[in-house]
Amino acid sequence: GAVVSQHPSWVICKSGTSVKIECRSLDFQATTMFWYRQFPKQSLMLMATSNEGSKATYEQGVEKDKFLINHASLTLSTLTVTSAHPEDSSFYICSASGDYPEIQYFGAGTRLSVL
Amino acid sequence: KQEVTQIPAALSVPEGENLVLNCSFTDSAIYNLQWFRQDPGKGLTSLLLIQSSQREQTSGRLNASLDKSSGRSTLYIAASQPGDSATYLCAVCPPGGGNKLTFGTGTQLKVEL
């Protein structure tokens, strides 16, 4: 149980386009979802926390207009990278927690390459 | 601000060897500490979670210890296997912090035949 599906696993896009990444909890209700960013050979950096039905809370230094997060249901959160640029190229990982908030279940990640 | 450091950054050992990975954190006020495994280009798999009141947790060949007062945790892997090759990350959760994890820099482990 406790599976988090992230889609797509890999996306290549042109500079200036927007990219949407989906994160779904398949077998539990995710009251909270987290979005992380990971650069090569570096650790995960929390970008934002989202609770179902409310606005996401962004970490310091993360542009909320650049990285749009929607958590419209208890099983789905989306991250949209707007007007992507090459410096946005990174590995994005989502996680979700439900009845046991201290337990986060992670998606497999999305590798974004902006040309 | 909590900072989490892992040493060594990379480690290569022969199969069968026992090994220890280290994690240190600057703020001892934590709710729990977790160890994760990350395979290349993949997400994270939780290995062990230690609550702040606990000293250690064990799962199979893995044993994690926590010394909160000194800001340290270790992950002990017994009888290492090539399948253990991965990056190991530790992460700490602050008390009342809404489960916002602060991750370490990771240790890249390679177990050779």
CSV table of C-alpha atoms in Angstrom, one decimal:
chain,number,residue,atom,x,y,z
A,1,GLY,CA,0.0,0.0,0.0
A,2,ALA,CA,0.8,3.7,0.1
A,3,VAL,CA,1.8,4.2,-3.5
A,4,VAL,CA,2.5,7.6,-5.0
A,5,SER,CA,2.5,7.9,-8.7
A,6,GLN,CA,4.3,10.8,-10.4
A,7,HIS,CA,3.9,11.6,-14.1
A,8,PRO,CA,5.6,12.1,-16.4
A,9,SER,CA,8.9,10.5,-15.4
A,10,TRP,CA,10.8,12.6,-18.0
A,11,VAL,CA,10.0,15.6,-20.0
A,12,ILE,CA,11.9,17.7,-22.5
A,13,CYS,CA,10.5,21.1,-23.4
A,14,LYS,CA,11.5,24.3,-25.2
A,15,SER,CA,12.4,27.4,-23.3
A,16,GLY,CA,9.3,29.5,-22.6
A,17,THR,CA,6.8,26.7,-22.5
A,18,SER,CA,5.0,25.5,-19.4
A,19,VAL,CA,5.2,22.0,-18.0
A,20,LYS,CA,2.7,20.3,-15.7
A,21,ILE,CA,3.8,17.4,-13.4
A,22,GLU,CA,1.2,15.3,-11.6
A,23,CYS,CA,1.5,13.6,-8.3
A,24,ARG,CA,-1.2,11.1,-7.3
A,25,SER,CA,-1.7,9.0,-4.2
A,26,LEU,CA,-3.1,5.8,-5.5
A,27,ASP,CA,-4.4,4.0,-2.4
A,28,PHE,CA,-4.7,6.6,0.4
A,29,GLN,CA,-6.0,10.1,0.9
A,30,ALA,CA,-3.1,12.6,0.9
A,31,THR,CA,-4.0,15.5,3.1
A,32,THR,CA,-0.6,17.0,2.6
A,33,MET,CA,1.7,16.9,-0.4
A,34,PHE,CA,5.2,18.2,-0.8
A,35,TRP,CA,7.3,19.2,-3.8
A,36,TYR,CA,11.0,18.9,-3.8
A,37,ARG,CA,13.7,19.8,-6.3
A,38,GLN,CA,17.0,18.0,-6.6
A,39,PHE,CA,20.0,19.1,-8.6
A,40,PRO,CA,22.7,16.6,-9.7
A,41,LYS,CA,24.6,15.2,-6.8
A,42,GLN,CA,22.8,17.4,-4.4
A,43,SER,CA,20.2,16.7,-1.8
A,44,LEU,CA,16.5,17.4,-2.0
A,45,MET,CA,15.3,20.9,-1.3
A,46,LEU,CA,11.7,21.5,-0.3
A,47,MET,CA,10.0,23.9,-2.6
A,48,ALA,CA,6.4,24.0,-1.2
A,49,THR,CA,3.9,22.2,1.0
A,50,SER,CA,0.3,21.9,-0.1
A,51,ASN,CA,-2.8,20.9,1.8
A,52,GLU,CA,-5.9,19.8,0.0
A,53,GLY,CA,-8.2,22.7,-0.8
A,54,SER,CA,-5.9,25.5,0.3
A,55,LYS,CA,-3.1,27.5,-1.2
A,56,ALA,CA,0.4,26.1,-1.1
A,57,THR,CA,3.0,27.3,1.3
A,58,TYR,CA,6.3,28.1,-0.5
A,59,GLU,CA,9.7,28.0,0.9
A,60,GLN,CA,11.9,31.1,1.0
A,61,GLY,CA,13.4,31.8,-2.4
A,62,VAL,CA,10.8,29.8,-4.4
A,63,GLU,CA,8.8,31.9,-6.8
A,64,LYS,CA,5.2,31.0,-6.4
A,65,ASP,CA,4.3,32.5,-9.8
A,66,LYS,CA,6.9,30.4,-11.5
A,67,PHE,CA,6.0,27.2,-9.8
A,68,LEU,CA,2.2,26.9,-9.6
A,69,ILE,CA,0.9,24.2,-7.2
A,70,ASN,CA,-2.6,23.0,-7.2
A,71,HIS,CA,-3.9,20.4,-4.7
A,72,ALA,CA,-7.5,20.2,-5.7
A,73,SER,CA,-8.3,16.8,-4.4
A,74,LEU,CA,-7.1,14.4,-1.7
A,75,THR,CA,-5.4,12.2,-4.3
A,76,LEU,CA,-3.9,14.7,-6.8
A,77,SER,CA,-1.5,17.6,-6.7
A,78,THR,CA,0.1,19.3,-9.7
A,79,LEU,CA,3.2,21.4,-10.1
A,80,THR,CA,3.3,23.6,-13.2
A,81,VAL,CA,6.6,25.2,-14.2
A,82,THR,CA,5.6,28.3,-16.1
A,83,SER,CA,7.7,29.8,-18.8
A,84,ALA,CA,10.4,27.2,-18.2
A,85,HIS,CA,14.0,28.2,-18.8
A,86,PRO,CA,17.2,26.0,-18.9
A,87,GLU,CA,18.0,26.9,-15.3
A,88,ASP,CA,14.7,25.2,-14.3
A,89,SER,CA,16.1,21.9,-15.6
A,90,SER,CA,16.2,19.6,-12.5
A,91,PHE,CA,14.7,16.5,-10.9
A,92,TYR,CA,11.4,17.2,-9.3
A,93,ILE,CA,10.0,14.8,-6.6
A,94,CYS,CA,6.7,14.9,-4.9
A,95,SER,CA,5.7,13.2,-1.7
A,96,ALA,CA,2.4,12.7,0.2
A,97,SER,CA,1.3,12.0,3.7
A,98,GLY,CA,-2.1,11.0,5.0
A,99,ASP,CA,-3.3,9.6,8.3
A,100,TYR,CA,0.3,9.4,9.7
A,101,PRO,CA,1.7,12.9,9.0
A,102,GLU,CA,5.2,11.9,9.9
A,103,ILE,CA,5.3,9.4,7.1
A,104,GLN,CA,5.9,10.7,3.6
A,105,TYR,CA,5.6,8.5,0.6
A,106,PHE,CA,7.6,9.6,-2.4
A,107,GLY,CA,6.9,9.5,-6.1
A,108,ALA,CA,9.5,8.3,-8.5
A,109,GLY,CA,10.4,11.8,-9.7
A,110,THR,CA,10.3,13.8,-12.9
A,111,ARG,CA,13.4,14.8,-14.8
A,112,LEU,CA,12.8,18.1,-16.5
A,113,SER,CA,15.1,19.2,-19.3
A,114,VAL,CA,14.5,22.7,-20.8
A,115,LEU,CA,16.2,23.3,-24.1
B,1,LYS,CA,18.4,26.9,10.5
B,2,GLN,CA,18.8,23.2,10.6
B,3,GLU,CA,21.7,21.8,8.5
B,4,VAL,CA,22.2,18.1,7.9
B,5,THR,CA,25.5,16.7,6.8
B,6,GLN,CA,26.5,13.2,5.7
B,7,ILE,CA,29.9,11.7,5.6
B,8,PRO,CA,31.4,10.3,3.6
B,9,ALA,CA,29.9,11.6,0.3
B,10,ALA,CA,30.9,8.5,-1.4
B,11,LEU,CA,31.9,5.0,-0.3
B,12,SER,CA,33.0,1.9,-2.2
B,13,VAL,CA,33.3,-1.4,-0.3
B,14,PRO,CA,33.7,-5.1,-1.3
B,15,GLU,CA,30.7,-7.4,-1.0
B,16,GLY,CA,30.1,-8.8,2.5
B,17,GLU,CA,31.7,-6.0,4.4
B,18,ASN,CA,29.8,-4.3,7.2
B,19,LEU,CA,29.7,-0.5,6.9
B,20,VAL,CA,28.5,2.6,8.7
B,21,LEU,CA,27.1,5.8,7.2
B,22,ASN,CA,27.1,9.0,9.2
B,23,CYS,CA,24.6,11.8,9.5
B,24,SER,CA,24.9,14.9,11.7
B,25,PHE,CA,22.5,17.7,12.3
B,26,THR,CA,23.0,21.1,13.9
B,27,ASP,CA,19.8,21.5,15.8
B,28,SER,CA,19.0,18.7,18.2
B,29,ALA,CA,15.4,19.7,18.5
B,30,ILE,CA,14.0,17.2,16.2
B,31,TYR,CA,10.7,15.2,16.0
B,32,ASN,CA,12.2,12.3,14.2
B,33,LEU,CA,15.0,11.2,11.8
B,34,GLN,CA,14.6,9.0,8.7
B,35,TRP,CA,17.0,7.2,6.5
B,36,PHE,CA,16.1,6.9,2.8
B,37,ARG,CA,17.5,5.1,-0.2
B,38,GLN,CA,17.5,6.6,-3.6
B,39,ASP,CA,18.4,4.7,-6.7
B,40,PRO,CA,19.8,6.7,-9.7
B,41,GLY,CA,17.1,8.8,-11.3
B,42,LYS,CA,14.4,7.4,-9.0
B,43,GLY,CA,12.4,8.6,-6.0
B,44,LEU,CA,13.1,7.8,-2.4
B,45,THR,CA,12.4,4.6,-0.4
B,46,SER,CA,12.0,5.0,3.3
B,47,LEU,CA,14.3,2.5,5.2
B,48,LEU,CA,14.0,3.4,8.9
B,49,LEU,CA,12.4,6.1,11.0
B,50,ILE,CA,13.6,6.9,14.5
B,51,GLN,CA,11.5,9.0,16.8
B,52,SER,CA,13.3,11.5,18.9
B,53,SER,CA,12.6,9.4,22.0
B,54,GLN,CA,14.2,6.3,20.5
B,55,ARG,CA,17.8,5.3,20.3
B,56,GLU,CA,17.8,2.9,17.4
B,57,GLN,CA,15.7,1.0,14.9
B,58,THR,CA,16.4,-2.2,13.1
B,59,SER,CA,15.1,-3.7,9.9
B,60,GLY,CA,16.8,-6.8,8.5
B,61,ARG,CA,20.5,-6.0,7.8
B,62,LEU,CA,20.0,-2.3,8.6
B,63,ASN,CA,20.3,-0.7,12.0
B,64,ALA,CA,20.0,3.0,12.6
B,65,SER,CA,21.0,4.8,15.8
B,66,LEU,CA,20.2,8.2,17.0
B,67,ASP,CA,22.1,10.4,19.5
B,68,LYS,CA,19.9,13.5,19.6
B,69,SER,CA,22.0,15.4,22.2
B,70,SER,CA,25.1,15.2,20.0
B,71,GLY,CA,23.2,15.6,16.8
B,72,ARG,CA,24.2,12.4,15.2
B,73,SER,CA,22.8,9.3,13.6
B,74,THR,CA,24.4,6.3,12.0
B,75,LEU,CA,23.1,3.7,9.5
B,76,TYR,CA,24.8,0.4,9.9
B,77,ILE,CA,24.6,-2.1,7.0
B,78,ALA,CA,25.6,-5.6,7.7
B,79,ALA,CA,27.0,-8.0,5.2
B,80,SER,CA,26.7,-5.6,2.3
B,81,GLN,CA,25.5,-6.8,-1.1
B,82,PRO,CA,25.7,-5.3,-4.6
B,83,GLY,CA,22.0,-4.6,-4.5
B,84,ASP,CA,22.7,-2.2,-1.6
B,85,SER,CA,24.4,0.1,-4.1
B,86,ALA,CA,22.5,3.4,-4.0
B,87,THR,CA,22.5,6.9,-2.5
B,88,TYR,CA,21.5,7.0,1.2
B,89,LEU,CA,19.9,10.1,2.5
B,90,CYS,CA,19.1,11.0,6.1
B,91,ALA,CA,16.4,13.6,6.9
B,92,VAL,CA,15.2,15.3,10.1
B,93,CYS,CA,11.8,16.5,10.9
B,94,PRO,CA,11.4,19.4,13.3
B,95,PRO,CA,8.9,19.3,16.2
B,96,GLY,CA,5.6,20.9,15.2
B,97,GLY,CA,7.1,21.6,11.8
B,98,GLY,CA,4.4,20.2,9.7
B,99,ASN,CA,6.6,17.3,8.7
B,100,LYS,CA,8.9,19.6,6.7
B,101,LEU,CA,12.0,17.4,6.2
B,102,THR,CA,15.5,18.7,5.9
B,103,PHE,CA,17.6,16.3,3.9
B,104,GLY,CA,21.3,15.6,4.2
B,105,THR,CA,23.7,15.7,1.3
B,106,GLY,CA,23.7,11.9,0.8
B,107,THR,CA,26.2,9.1,0.7
B,108,GLN,CA,26.7,7.4,-2.6
B,109,LEU,CA,27.4,3.7,-1.8
B,110,LYS,CA,28.9,1.2,-4.2
B,111,VAL,CA,29.2,-2.4,-3.2
B,112,GLU,CA,31.5,-4.3,-5.5
B,113,LEU,CA,31.6,-8.0,-6.3
